[in-house]
Coordinates of C-alpha atoms in Angstrom, one line a residue:
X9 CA -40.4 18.8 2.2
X10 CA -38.9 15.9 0.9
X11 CA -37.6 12.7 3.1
X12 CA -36.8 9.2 2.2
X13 CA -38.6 6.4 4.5
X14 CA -37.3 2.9 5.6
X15 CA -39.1 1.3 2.6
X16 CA -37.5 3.3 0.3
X17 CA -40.6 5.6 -0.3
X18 CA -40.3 9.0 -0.9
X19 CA -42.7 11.8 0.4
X20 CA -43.5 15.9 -0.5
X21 CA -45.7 17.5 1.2
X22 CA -47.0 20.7 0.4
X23 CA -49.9 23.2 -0.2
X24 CA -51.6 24.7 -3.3
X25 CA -53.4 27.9 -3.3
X26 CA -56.7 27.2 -4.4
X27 CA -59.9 28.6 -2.9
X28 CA -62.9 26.1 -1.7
X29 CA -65.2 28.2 -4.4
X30 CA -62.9 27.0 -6.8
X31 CA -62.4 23.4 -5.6
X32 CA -64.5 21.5 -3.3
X33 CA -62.8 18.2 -3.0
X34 CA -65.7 15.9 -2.0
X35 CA -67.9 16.5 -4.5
X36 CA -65.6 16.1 -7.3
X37 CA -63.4 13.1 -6.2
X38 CA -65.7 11.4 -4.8
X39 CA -68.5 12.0 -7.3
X40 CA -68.2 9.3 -10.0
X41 CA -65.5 10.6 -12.1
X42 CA -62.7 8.7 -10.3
X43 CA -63.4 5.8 -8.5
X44 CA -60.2 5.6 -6.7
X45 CA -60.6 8.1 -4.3
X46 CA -61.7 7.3 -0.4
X47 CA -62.4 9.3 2.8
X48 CA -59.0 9.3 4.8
X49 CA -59.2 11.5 8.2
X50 CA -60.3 15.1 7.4
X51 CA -59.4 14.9 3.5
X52 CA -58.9 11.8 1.0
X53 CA -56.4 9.6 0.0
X54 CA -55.9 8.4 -3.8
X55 CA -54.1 6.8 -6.6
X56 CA -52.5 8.8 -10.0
X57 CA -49.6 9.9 -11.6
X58 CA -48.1 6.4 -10.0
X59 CA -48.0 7.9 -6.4
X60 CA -50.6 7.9 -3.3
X61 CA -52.1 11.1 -2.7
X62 CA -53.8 12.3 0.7
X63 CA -55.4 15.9 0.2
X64 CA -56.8 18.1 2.6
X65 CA -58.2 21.4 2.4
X66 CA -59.3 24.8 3.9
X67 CA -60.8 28.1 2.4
X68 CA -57.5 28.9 0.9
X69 CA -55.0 26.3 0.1
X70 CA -55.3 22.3 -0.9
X71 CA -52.8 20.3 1.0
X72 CA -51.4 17.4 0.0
X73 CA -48.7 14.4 0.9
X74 CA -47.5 12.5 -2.0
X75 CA -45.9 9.1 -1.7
X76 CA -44.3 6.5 -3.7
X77 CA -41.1 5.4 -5.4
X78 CA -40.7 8.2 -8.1
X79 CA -42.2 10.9 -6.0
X80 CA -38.6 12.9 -5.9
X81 CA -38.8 12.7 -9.7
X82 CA -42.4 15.0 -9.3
X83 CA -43.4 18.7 -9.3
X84 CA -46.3 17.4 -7.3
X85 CA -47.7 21.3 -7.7
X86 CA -47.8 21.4 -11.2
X87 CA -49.0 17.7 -11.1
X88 CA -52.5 18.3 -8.9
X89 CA -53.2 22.1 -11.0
X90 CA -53.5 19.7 -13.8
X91 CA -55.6 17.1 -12.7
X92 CA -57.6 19.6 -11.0
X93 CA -57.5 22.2 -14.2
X94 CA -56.6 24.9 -11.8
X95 CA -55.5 27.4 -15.0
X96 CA -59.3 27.5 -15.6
X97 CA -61.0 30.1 -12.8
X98 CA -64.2 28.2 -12.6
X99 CA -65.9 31.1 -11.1
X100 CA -65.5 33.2 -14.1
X101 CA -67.4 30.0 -16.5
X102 CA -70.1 30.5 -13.5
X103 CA -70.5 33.8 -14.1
X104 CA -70.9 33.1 -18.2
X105 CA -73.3 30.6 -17.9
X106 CA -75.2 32.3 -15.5
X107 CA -75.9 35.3 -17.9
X108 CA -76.6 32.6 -20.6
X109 CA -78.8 30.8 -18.7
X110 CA -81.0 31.6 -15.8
X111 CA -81.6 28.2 -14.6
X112 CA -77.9 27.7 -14.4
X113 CA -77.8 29.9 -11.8
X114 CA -80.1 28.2 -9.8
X115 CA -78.1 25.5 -9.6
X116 CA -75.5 27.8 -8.9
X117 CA -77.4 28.2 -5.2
X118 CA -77.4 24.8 -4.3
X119 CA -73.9 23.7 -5.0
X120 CA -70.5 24.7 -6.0
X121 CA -66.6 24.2 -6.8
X122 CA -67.4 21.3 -9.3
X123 CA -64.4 20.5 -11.1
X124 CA -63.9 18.4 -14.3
X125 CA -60.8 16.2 -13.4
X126 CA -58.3 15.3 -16.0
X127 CA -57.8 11.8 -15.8
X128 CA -55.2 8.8 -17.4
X129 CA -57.2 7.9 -20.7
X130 CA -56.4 4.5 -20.1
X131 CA -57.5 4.3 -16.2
X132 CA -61.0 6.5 -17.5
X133 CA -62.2 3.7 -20.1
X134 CA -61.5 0.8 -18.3
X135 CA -62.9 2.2 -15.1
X136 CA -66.8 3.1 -16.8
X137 CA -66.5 0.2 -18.4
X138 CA -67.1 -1.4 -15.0
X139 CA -69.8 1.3 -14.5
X140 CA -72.7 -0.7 -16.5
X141 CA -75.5 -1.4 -14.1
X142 CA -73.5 -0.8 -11.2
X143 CA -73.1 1.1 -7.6
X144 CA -70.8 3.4 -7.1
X145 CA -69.6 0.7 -4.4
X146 CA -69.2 -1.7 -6.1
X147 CA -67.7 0.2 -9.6
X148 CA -64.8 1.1 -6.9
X149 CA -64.3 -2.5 -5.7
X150 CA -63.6 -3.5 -8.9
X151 CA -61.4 -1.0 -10.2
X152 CA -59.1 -2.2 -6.9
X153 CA -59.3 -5.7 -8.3
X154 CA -58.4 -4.8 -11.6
X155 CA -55.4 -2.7 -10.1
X156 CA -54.3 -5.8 -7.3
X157 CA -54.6 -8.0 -9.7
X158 CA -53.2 -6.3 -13.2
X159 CA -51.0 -3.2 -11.3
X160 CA -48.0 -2.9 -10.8
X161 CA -47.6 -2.3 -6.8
X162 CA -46.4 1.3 -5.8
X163 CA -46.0 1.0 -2.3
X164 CA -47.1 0.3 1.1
X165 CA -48.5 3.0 3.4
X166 CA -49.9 2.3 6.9
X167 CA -50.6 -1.4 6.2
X168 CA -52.3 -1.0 3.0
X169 CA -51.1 -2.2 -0.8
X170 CA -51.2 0.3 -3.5
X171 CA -51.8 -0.2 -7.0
X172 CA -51.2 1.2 -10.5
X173 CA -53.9 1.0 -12.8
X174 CA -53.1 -1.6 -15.2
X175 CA -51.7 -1.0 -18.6
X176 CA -53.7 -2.2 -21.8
X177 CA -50.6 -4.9 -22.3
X178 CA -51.6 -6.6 -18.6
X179 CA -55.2 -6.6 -19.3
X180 CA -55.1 -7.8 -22.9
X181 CA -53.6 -10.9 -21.7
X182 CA -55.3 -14.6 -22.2
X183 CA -56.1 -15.3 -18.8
X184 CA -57.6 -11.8 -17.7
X185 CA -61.2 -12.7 -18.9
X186 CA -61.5 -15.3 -16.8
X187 CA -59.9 -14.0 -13.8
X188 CA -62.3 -11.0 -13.5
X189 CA -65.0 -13.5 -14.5
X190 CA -64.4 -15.3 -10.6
X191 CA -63.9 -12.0 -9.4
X192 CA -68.0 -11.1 -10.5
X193 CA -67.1 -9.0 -13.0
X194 CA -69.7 -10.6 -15.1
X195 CA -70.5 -9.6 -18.8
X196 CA -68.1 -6.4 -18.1
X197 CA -65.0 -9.1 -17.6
X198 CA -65.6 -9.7 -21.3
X199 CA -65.6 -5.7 -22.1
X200 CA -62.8 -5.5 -20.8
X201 CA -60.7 -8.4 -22.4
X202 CA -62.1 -7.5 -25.4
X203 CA -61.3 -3.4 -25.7
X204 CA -58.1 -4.3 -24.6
X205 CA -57.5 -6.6 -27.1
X206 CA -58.7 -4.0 -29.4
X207 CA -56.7 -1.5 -28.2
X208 CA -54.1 -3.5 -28.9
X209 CA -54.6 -4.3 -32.2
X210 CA -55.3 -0.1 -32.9
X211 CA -52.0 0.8 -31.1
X212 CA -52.5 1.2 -27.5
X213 CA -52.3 3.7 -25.8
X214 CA -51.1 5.5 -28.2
X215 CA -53.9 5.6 -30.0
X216 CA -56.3 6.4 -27.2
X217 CA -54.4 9.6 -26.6
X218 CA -54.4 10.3 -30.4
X219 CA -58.0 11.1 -29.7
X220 CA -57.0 14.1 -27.6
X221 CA -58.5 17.9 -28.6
X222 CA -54.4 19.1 -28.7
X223 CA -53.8 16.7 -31.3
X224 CA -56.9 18.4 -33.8
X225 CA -59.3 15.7 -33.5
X226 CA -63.0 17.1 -33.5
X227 CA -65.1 15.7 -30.0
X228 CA -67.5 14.4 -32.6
X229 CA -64.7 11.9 -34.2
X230 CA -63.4 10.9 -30.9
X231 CA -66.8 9.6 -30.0
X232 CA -67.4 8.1 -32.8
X233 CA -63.7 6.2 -32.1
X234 CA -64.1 5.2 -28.5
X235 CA -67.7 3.6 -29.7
X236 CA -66.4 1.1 -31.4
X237 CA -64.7 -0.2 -28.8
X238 CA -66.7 -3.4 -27.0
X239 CA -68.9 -2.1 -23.7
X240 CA -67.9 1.6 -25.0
X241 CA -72.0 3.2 -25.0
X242 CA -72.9 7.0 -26.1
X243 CA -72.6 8.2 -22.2
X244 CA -69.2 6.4 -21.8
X245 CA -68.1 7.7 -24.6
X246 CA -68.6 11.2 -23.7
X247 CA -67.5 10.6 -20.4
X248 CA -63.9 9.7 -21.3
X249 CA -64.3 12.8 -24.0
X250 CA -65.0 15.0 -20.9
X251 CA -62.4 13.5 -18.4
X252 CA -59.4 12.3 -20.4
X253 CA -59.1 13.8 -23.9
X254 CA -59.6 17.5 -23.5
X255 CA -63.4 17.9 -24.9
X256 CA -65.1 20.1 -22.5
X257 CA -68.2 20.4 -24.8
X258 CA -69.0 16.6 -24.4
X259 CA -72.2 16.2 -22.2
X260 CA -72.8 12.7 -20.7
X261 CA -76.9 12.7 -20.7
X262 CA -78.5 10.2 -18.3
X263 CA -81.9 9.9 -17.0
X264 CA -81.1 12.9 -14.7
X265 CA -79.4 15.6 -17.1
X266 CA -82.5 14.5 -19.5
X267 CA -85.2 14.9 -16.4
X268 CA -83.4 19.0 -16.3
X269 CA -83.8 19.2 -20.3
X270 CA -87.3 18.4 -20.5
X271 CA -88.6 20.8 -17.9
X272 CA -86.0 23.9 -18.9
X273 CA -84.7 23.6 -21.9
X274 CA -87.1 21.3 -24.9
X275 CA -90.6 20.7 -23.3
X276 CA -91.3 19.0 -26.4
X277 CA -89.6 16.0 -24.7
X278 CA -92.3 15.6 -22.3
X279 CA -93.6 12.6 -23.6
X280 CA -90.1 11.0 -24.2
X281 CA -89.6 8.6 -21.8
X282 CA -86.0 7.3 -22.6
X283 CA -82.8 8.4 -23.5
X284 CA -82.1 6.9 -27.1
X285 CA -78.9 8.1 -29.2
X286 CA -81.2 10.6 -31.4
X287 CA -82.2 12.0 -27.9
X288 CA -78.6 12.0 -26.5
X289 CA -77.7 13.6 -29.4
X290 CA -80.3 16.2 -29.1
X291 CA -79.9 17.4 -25.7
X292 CA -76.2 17.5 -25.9
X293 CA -76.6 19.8 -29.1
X294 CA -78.9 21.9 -27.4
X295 CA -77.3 22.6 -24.3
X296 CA -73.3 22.9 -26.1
X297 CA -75.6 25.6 -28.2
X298 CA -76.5 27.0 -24.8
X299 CA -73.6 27.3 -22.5
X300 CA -70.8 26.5 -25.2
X301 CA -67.1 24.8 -25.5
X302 CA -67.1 23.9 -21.9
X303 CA -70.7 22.7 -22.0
X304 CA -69.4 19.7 -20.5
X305 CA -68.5 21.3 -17.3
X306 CA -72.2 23.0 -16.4
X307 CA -73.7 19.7 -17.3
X308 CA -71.7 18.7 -14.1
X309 CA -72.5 21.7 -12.0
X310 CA -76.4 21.3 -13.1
X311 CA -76.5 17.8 -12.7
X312 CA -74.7 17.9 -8.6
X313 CA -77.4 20.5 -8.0
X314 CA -79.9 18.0 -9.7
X315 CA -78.9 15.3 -7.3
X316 CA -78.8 16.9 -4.6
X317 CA -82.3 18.2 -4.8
X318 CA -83.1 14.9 -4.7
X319 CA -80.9 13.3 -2.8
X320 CA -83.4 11.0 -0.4
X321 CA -84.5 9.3 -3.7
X322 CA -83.0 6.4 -5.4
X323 CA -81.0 8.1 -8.7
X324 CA -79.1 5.9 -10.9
X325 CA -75.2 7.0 -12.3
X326 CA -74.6 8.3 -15.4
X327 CA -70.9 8.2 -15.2
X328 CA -70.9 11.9 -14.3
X329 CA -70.2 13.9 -11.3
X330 CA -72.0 14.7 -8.6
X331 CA -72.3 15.6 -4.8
X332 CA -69.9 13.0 -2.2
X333 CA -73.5 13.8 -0.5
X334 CA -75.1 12.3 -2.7
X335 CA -77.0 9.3 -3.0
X336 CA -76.6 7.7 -6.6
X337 CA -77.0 3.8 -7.7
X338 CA -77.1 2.3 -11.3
X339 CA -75.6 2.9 -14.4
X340 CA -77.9 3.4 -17.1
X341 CA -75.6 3.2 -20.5

């Protein structure tokens, strides 16, 4: 369906077959991957690709209404199989890792249809940049600030401005420090001026992309890249590996994906008590070793199910995904 609206902005709509064991939208938009995505009705409503998405879903099929200027341009189908890297069957990886590892499939019990969603490069570093010591919250406030105030506006849609993320050009400009300074972005407002400065001087996003697994770049060099860029940790690091550049074997390890290690996987950690790079390193070797290239991915399923066994206490982010159910609070970087 495809109709053109007083304001000059198009709409699709249309469905995607896609089973809820394979895809359960709340917990992976609105798990700390994307921080763009809210509740809207009986489904949620979002920002990529330069249009406004509002999915829905049953057991069989993803709906979806797409909206924006360009949208006629789109095959919106081809478009959210992508994000959602619907060519991978996520229930044949389950069954893998569950004969690889029988503690996997315990978390198997307690959640499911976990997806790794592949995201704008530039939109993922800029976004966990603002994920330092933050909420969830308050992470999403400011990646709406960053997109009113830096974005290029898409359209209008039932009252409400929507926003482009900003390019690396808008937010390398002189005043942008000090703008997101009034806006409480804190210390991260200099992060942010600063890598895109950076970025700038490396070659944009053109060089962010270069980092990408189709272009033959090991995960372990594109780490090493995206940490020399300022307010760019180990965690964030893999994150944007994970979510943006096509290496599935990265493994964000926080406080909680450390907690799982040390009672299933190296008990020799016991007495460890925090997460330095030696240990990051470590537990990310061990468990790629364990539930290989798309280790990545069952850090994600093990660490909802982690979450969600907990879910009454207070957890902190790690930049990774987790249950819409869930309860989590601070970034530890």
């Amino acid at each position: 369906m495809l109709e053109l609206e007083e304001n000059q902005v198009f709409t699709k709509q249309g469905k995607i077959n896609c089973l809820s064991t394979e895809l359960n939208l709340g917990i992976t938009l609105k798990g700390g991957q994307s921080f763009r995505w809210f509740s809207h009705n009986d489904g949620y409503r979002g920002v990529f690709e330069s249009c406004v998405w509002t999915l829905e879903q049953n057991g069989t099929h993803v709906y979806y209404t797409a909206q924006g200027p360009s949208v006629d341009t789109k095959n919106c189908d081809e478009i959210l199989k992508r994000y959602f890297r619907l060519d991978v069957r996520l229930e044949d990886l389950c069954r893998e890792w569950a004969e690889s590892d029988p503690h996997f499939e315990n978390s198997l019990n307690k959640t499911n249809g976990v997806r790794i969603l592949n995201q704008d490069v530039v939109e993922n570093v800029f976004s966990f940049i603002c994920t330092s010591n933050n909420n969830i919250k308050r992470i999403s406030g400011m990646v709406e600030k960053l997109c009113r105030l830096f974005g290029e506006k898409i359209c209008s849609i039932e009252g409400k401005d929507h926003y482009d993320f900003p390019t690396i050009e808008a937010l390398a400009e002189e005043s942008v420090e000090e703008k997101l300074k009034k806006e409480k972005f804190g210390y991260r407002a200099g992060y942010i001026a600063k890598t895109a400065n950076k970025l700038m001087e490396l070659g944009g996003k053109t060089w962010l992309s270069s980092l990408h697994r189709r272009n033959n770049v090991s995960y372990a060099m594109a780490r090493e890249k995206l940490a020399t860029l300022p307010g760019i940790g180990p965690k964030v690091a893999d994150c944007v590996c994970l979510m943006s550049l096509g290496h599935l074997e990265a493994i964000p390890v926080d406080t909680h994906i450390f907690q799982v290690a040390r009672v299933n996987y190296l008990p020799h950690l016991e007495r460890q008590k925090t997460v330095t790079p030696r240990i990051h390193k470590q537990v990310g070797d061990h468990l790629r070793e364990l539930w290989g290239p798309l280790a990545g991915w069952a850090q994600a399923i093990v660490f909802c199910a982690k979450i969600n066994a907990s879910a009454e206490s207070s957890v902190k982010i790690a930049g990774t995904p987790t249950s819409s159910n869930c309860k989590r609070s601070k970034t530890d970087r």
